[in-house]
Amino acid sequence: SLPSGTGDVHIGLFANVTGTVKNLKLTGGSISYSGSNDFYVGSIAAKASGTIENCHSTINISGKATTYFIDGYAGGIVGDGTDATITNCSNTGTVTIPAHSNSNYPVSSNYAGGIAGTGSAKTVIEKCFNTGNISSAVENGFSSGYYDTAYAAGICHSGKITDCYNTGAVTASSIKNLDKLYAYGIGG
């Protein structure tokens, strides 16, 4: 668990993968963040735009904002997989982004995924699976023209996903039921 600091927080075995990482297995334990910065949390990498292949994790992942206007990205393998290629990877740990408890306009977006918290149109995820439970929650609902948004996906909320499966429960929730909620068994 790491404290808040200044700037975005990157937590994982690697902060940012731009090359290739392969043939790793991380077992047991947990990785968590609670603080007042945008956060990226993943067992293998916080962020990745390179290649991750044949990597496996049983680690439980969590991240929580303690103030408003914070975006969170948590994934079993990588927190933010924008433009990454992820192949033959698996996650069996839980991935959780609980709602924060600050009611002063906590406009935020939370992205939780079994393989990657988020991706892009250029993200490719192939032959991966997740069996861990995935949950993303937000707290305050509509305020001053904005909504909190919770995304939860068994594999990843966006990207080209092929030959993948998920058996974990996927939940997107809101304390006040006024937010935008998206839950996908595989991806959106």
GROMACS .gro file of C-alpha atoms in nm:
model
  188
    1SER     CA    1   0.000   0.000   0.000
    2LEU     CA    2   0.140   0.338  -0.097
    3PRO     CA    3   0.054   0.686   0.036
    4SER     CA    4  -0.054   0.983  -0.173
    5GLY     CA    5   0.204   1.210  -0.328
    6THR     CA    6   0.212   1.455  -0.614
    7GLY     CA    7   0.122   1.358  -0.969
    8ASP     CA    8  -0.021   1.031  -1.100
    9VAL     CA    9   0.059   0.718  -0.901
   10HIS     CA   10   0.185   0.408  -1.087
   11ILE     CA   11   0.190   0.080  -0.893
   12GLY     CA   12   0.295  -0.256  -1.033
   13LEU     CA   13   0.603  -0.471  -1.088
   14PHE     CA   14   0.675  -0.223  -1.369
   15ALA     CA   15   0.553   0.138  -1.381
   16ASN     CA   16   0.526   0.155  -1.761
   17VAL     CA   17   0.593  -0.120  -2.015
   18THR     CA   18   0.687   0.013  -2.359
   19GLY     CA   19   0.889  -0.291  -2.470
   20THR     CA   20   0.816  -0.658  -2.404
   21VAL     CA   21   0.758  -0.838  -2.074
   22LYS     CA   22   0.700  -1.213  -2.083
   23ASN     CA   23   0.697  -1.537  -1.887
   24LEU     CA   24   0.621  -1.402  -1.539
   25LYS     CA   25   0.405  -1.547  -1.264
   26LEU     CA   26   0.315  -1.340  -0.958
   27THR     CA   27   0.147  -1.526  -0.672
   28GLY     CA   28  -0.014  -1.438  -0.341
   29GLY     CA   29  -0.054  -1.111  -0.159
   30SER     CA   30  -0.208  -0.785  -0.267
   31ILE     CA   31  -0.131  -0.448  -0.420
   32SER     CA   32  -0.335  -0.150  -0.305
   33TYR     CA   33  -0.350   0.227  -0.325
   34SER     CA   34  -0.555   0.479  -0.131
   35GLY     CA   35  -0.496   0.847  -0.188
   36SER     CA   36  -0.573   1.173  -0.358
   37ASN     CA   37  -0.404   1.120  -0.696
   38ASP     CA   38  -0.510   0.960  -1.024
   39PHE     CA   39  -0.389   0.602  -0.996
   40TYR     CA   40  -0.283   0.314  -1.220
   41VAL     CA   41  -0.250  -0.025  -1.050
   42GLY     CA   42  -0.169  -0.364  -1.201
   43SER     CA   43   0.026  -0.671  -1.092
   44ILE     CA   44   0.263  -0.673  -1.391
   45ALA     CA   45   0.242  -0.306  -1.492
   46ALA     CA   46   0.066   0.013  -1.391
   47LYS     CA   47   0.060   0.119  -1.757
   48ALA     CA   48   0.159  -0.055  -2.080
   49SER     CA   49   0.177   0.041  -2.446
   50GLY     CA   50   0.416  -0.243  -2.534
   51THR     CA   51   0.373  -0.620  -2.526
   52ILE     CA   52   0.290  -0.842  -2.228
   53GLU     CA   53   0.281  -1.214  -2.295
   54ASN     CA   54   0.252  -1.533  -2.094
   55CYS     CA   55   0.217  -1.350  -1.762
   56HIS     CA   56  -0.003  -1.473  -1.480
   57SER     CA   57  -0.118  -1.325  -1.150
   58THR     CA   58  -0.304  -1.440  -0.839
   59ILE     CA   59  -0.254  -1.104  -0.664
   60ASN     CA   60  -0.552  -0.903  -0.535
   61ILE     CA   61  -0.554  -0.547  -0.673
   62SER     CA   62  -0.731  -0.244  -0.526
   63GLY     CA   63  -0.727   0.132  -0.558
   64LYS     CA   64  -0.934   0.397  -0.384
   65ALA     CA   65  -0.964   0.772  -0.427
   66THR     CA   66  -0.987   0.971  -0.105
   67THR     CA   67  -1.092   1.296  -0.269
   68TYR     CA   68  -1.283   1.415  -0.575
   69PHE     CA   69  -1.185   1.458  -0.944
   70ILE     CA   70  -0.972   1.142  -0.928
   71ASP     CA   71  -0.967   0.874  -1.198
   72GLY     CA   72  -0.865   0.520  -1.111
   73TYR     CA   73  -0.741   0.236  -1.334
   74ALA     CA   74  -0.691  -0.112  -1.189
   75GLY     CA   75  -0.631  -0.440  -1.369
   76GLY     CA   76  -0.525  -0.792  -1.281
   77ILE     CA   77  -0.231  -0.767  -1.524
   78VAL     CA   78  -0.213  -0.396  -1.620
   79GLY     CA   79  -0.398  -0.087  -1.495
   80ASP     CA   80  -0.398   0.104  -1.825
   81GLY     CA   81  -0.332  -0.099  -2.138
   82THR     CA   82  -0.377   0.180  -2.392
   83ASP     CA   83  -0.218   0.062  -2.719
   84ALA     CA   84  -0.078  -0.256  -2.553
   85THR     CA   85  -0.073  -0.610  -2.688
   86ILE     CA   86  -0.150  -0.864  -2.415
   87THR     CA   87  -0.145  -1.236  -2.501
   88ASN     CA   88  -0.169  -1.567  -2.313
   89CYS     CA   89  -0.212  -1.397  -1.973
   90SER     CA   90  -0.435  -1.482  -1.680
   91ASN     CA   91  -0.560  -1.332  -1.357
   92THR     CA   92  -0.722  -1.513  -1.065
   93GLY     CA   93  -0.705  -1.233  -0.807
   94THR     CA   94  -0.978  -0.982  -0.729
   95VAL     CA   95  -0.970  -0.631  -0.876
   96THR     CA   96  -1.156  -0.372  -0.671
   97ILE     CA   97  -1.210   0.002  -0.686
   98PRO     CA   98  -1.444   0.090  -0.397
   99ALA     CA   99  -1.640   0.413  -0.386
  100HIS     CA  100  -1.471   0.698  -0.208
  101SER     CA  101  -1.651   0.870   0.077
  102ASN     CA  102  -1.598   1.237  -0.005
  103SER     CA  103  -1.926   1.406  -0.096
  104ASN     CA  104  -1.784   1.734  -0.229
  105TYR     CA  105  -1.846   1.692  -0.603
  106PRO     CA  106  -1.643   1.371  -0.639
  107VAL     CA  107  -1.657   1.361  -1.017
  108SER     CA  108  -1.444   1.064  -1.117
  109SER     CA  109  -1.420   0.763  -1.343
  110ASN     CA  110  -1.310   0.421  -1.220
  111TYR     CA  111  -1.196   0.145  -1.456
  112ALA     CA  112  -1.150  -0.211  -1.322
  113GLY     CA  113  -1.069  -0.512  -1.540
  114GLY     CA  114  -0.957  -0.871  -1.498
  115ILE     CA  115  -0.671  -0.831  -1.746
  116ALA     CA  116  -0.656  -0.453  -1.801
  117GLY     CA  117  -0.852  -0.172  -1.637
  118THR     CA  118  -0.877   0.019  -1.962
  119GLY     CA  119  -0.748   0.008  -2.317
  120SER     CA  120  -0.795   0.181  -2.651
  121ALA     CA  121  -0.899   0.097  -3.006
  122LYS     CA  122  -0.536  -0.011  -3.062
  123THR     CA  123  -0.526  -0.241  -2.758
  124VAL     CA  124  -0.513  -0.612  -2.851
  125ILE     CA  125  -0.591  -0.879  -2.591
  126GLU     CA  126  -0.576  -1.241  -2.707
  127LYS     CA  127  -0.598  -1.584  -2.542
  128CYS     CA  128  -0.633  -1.444  -2.190
  129PHE     CA  129  -0.864  -1.537  -1.904
  130ASN     CA  130  -0.984  -1.403  -1.572
  131THR     CA  131  -1.147  -1.591  -1.285
  132GLY     CA  132  -1.121  -1.320  -1.018
  133ASN     CA  133  -1.415  -1.102  -0.914
  134ILE     CA  134  -1.407  -0.749  -1.058
  135SER     CA  135  -1.582  -0.450  -0.901
  136SER     CA  136  -1.587  -0.077  -0.962
  137ALA     CA  137  -1.795   0.163  -0.754
  138VAL     CA  138  -1.864   0.534  -0.737
  139GLU     CA  139  -2.027   0.741  -0.469
  140ASN     CA  140  -2.197   1.070  -0.522
  141GLY     CA  141  -2.399   1.073  -0.837
  142PHE     CA  142  -2.497   1.372  -1.047
  143SER     CA  143  -2.362   1.704  -0.925
  144SER     CA  144  -2.322   2.035  -1.108
  145GLY     CA  145  -2.381   1.876  -1.447
  146TYR     CA  146  -2.137   1.586  -1.401
  147TYR     CA  147  -2.167   1.217  -1.323
  148ASP     CA  148  -1.929   0.972  -1.166
  149THR     CA  149  -1.871   0.671  -1.392
  150ALA     CA  150  -1.784   0.312  -1.295
  151TYR     CA  151  -1.655   0.065  -1.553
  152ALA     CA  152  -1.598  -0.302  -1.469
  153ALA     CA  153  -1.499  -0.572  -1.720
  154GLY     CA  154  -1.402  -0.935  -1.697
  155ILE     CA  155  -1.118  -0.877  -1.945
  156CYS     CA  156  -1.093  -0.504  -2.038
  157HIS     CA  157  -1.338  -0.220  -2.092
  158SER     CA  158  -1.212  -0.148  -2.446
  159GLY     CA  159  -0.988  -0.285  -2.721
  160LYS     CA  160  -0.983  -0.578  -2.962
  161ILE     CA  161  -1.047  -0.886  -2.746
  162THR     CA  162  -1.031  -1.235  -2.901
  163ASP     CA  163  -1.023  -1.593  -2.766
  164CYS     CA  164  -1.062  -1.475  -2.406
  165TYR     CA  165  -1.296  -1.579  -2.127
  166ASN     CA  166  -1.407  -1.465  -1.784
  167THR     CA  167  -1.574  -1.662  -1.505
  168GLY     CA  168  -1.542  -1.400  -1.229
  169ALA     CA  169  -1.833  -1.187  -1.111
  170VAL     CA  170  -1.833  -0.836  -1.262
  171THR     CA  171  -2.000  -0.550  -1.073
  172ALA     CA  172  -2.035  -0.176  -1.133
  173SER     CA  173  -2.221   0.004  -0.856
  174SER     CA  174  -2.313   0.340  -0.713
  175ILE     CA  175  -2.402   0.431  -0.356
  176LYS     CA  176  -2.670   0.676  -0.471
  177ASN     CA  177  -2.769   0.503  -0.796
  178LEU     CA  178  -2.743   0.825  -0.996
  179ASP     CA  179  -2.417   0.755  -1.176
  180LYS     CA  180  -2.320   0.601  -1.508
  181LEU     CA  181  -2.248   0.232  -1.456
  182TYR     CA  182  -2.102  -0.015  -1.708
  183ALA     CA  183  -2.039  -0.383  -1.634
  184TYR     CA  184  -1.913  -0.617  -1.907
  185GLY     CA  185  -1.856  -0.991  -1.882
  186ILE     CA  186  -1.567  -0.964  -2.131
  187GLY     CA  187  -1.539  -0.603  -2.254
  188GLY     CA  188  -1.731  -0.308  -2.393
   0.00000   0.00000   0.00000
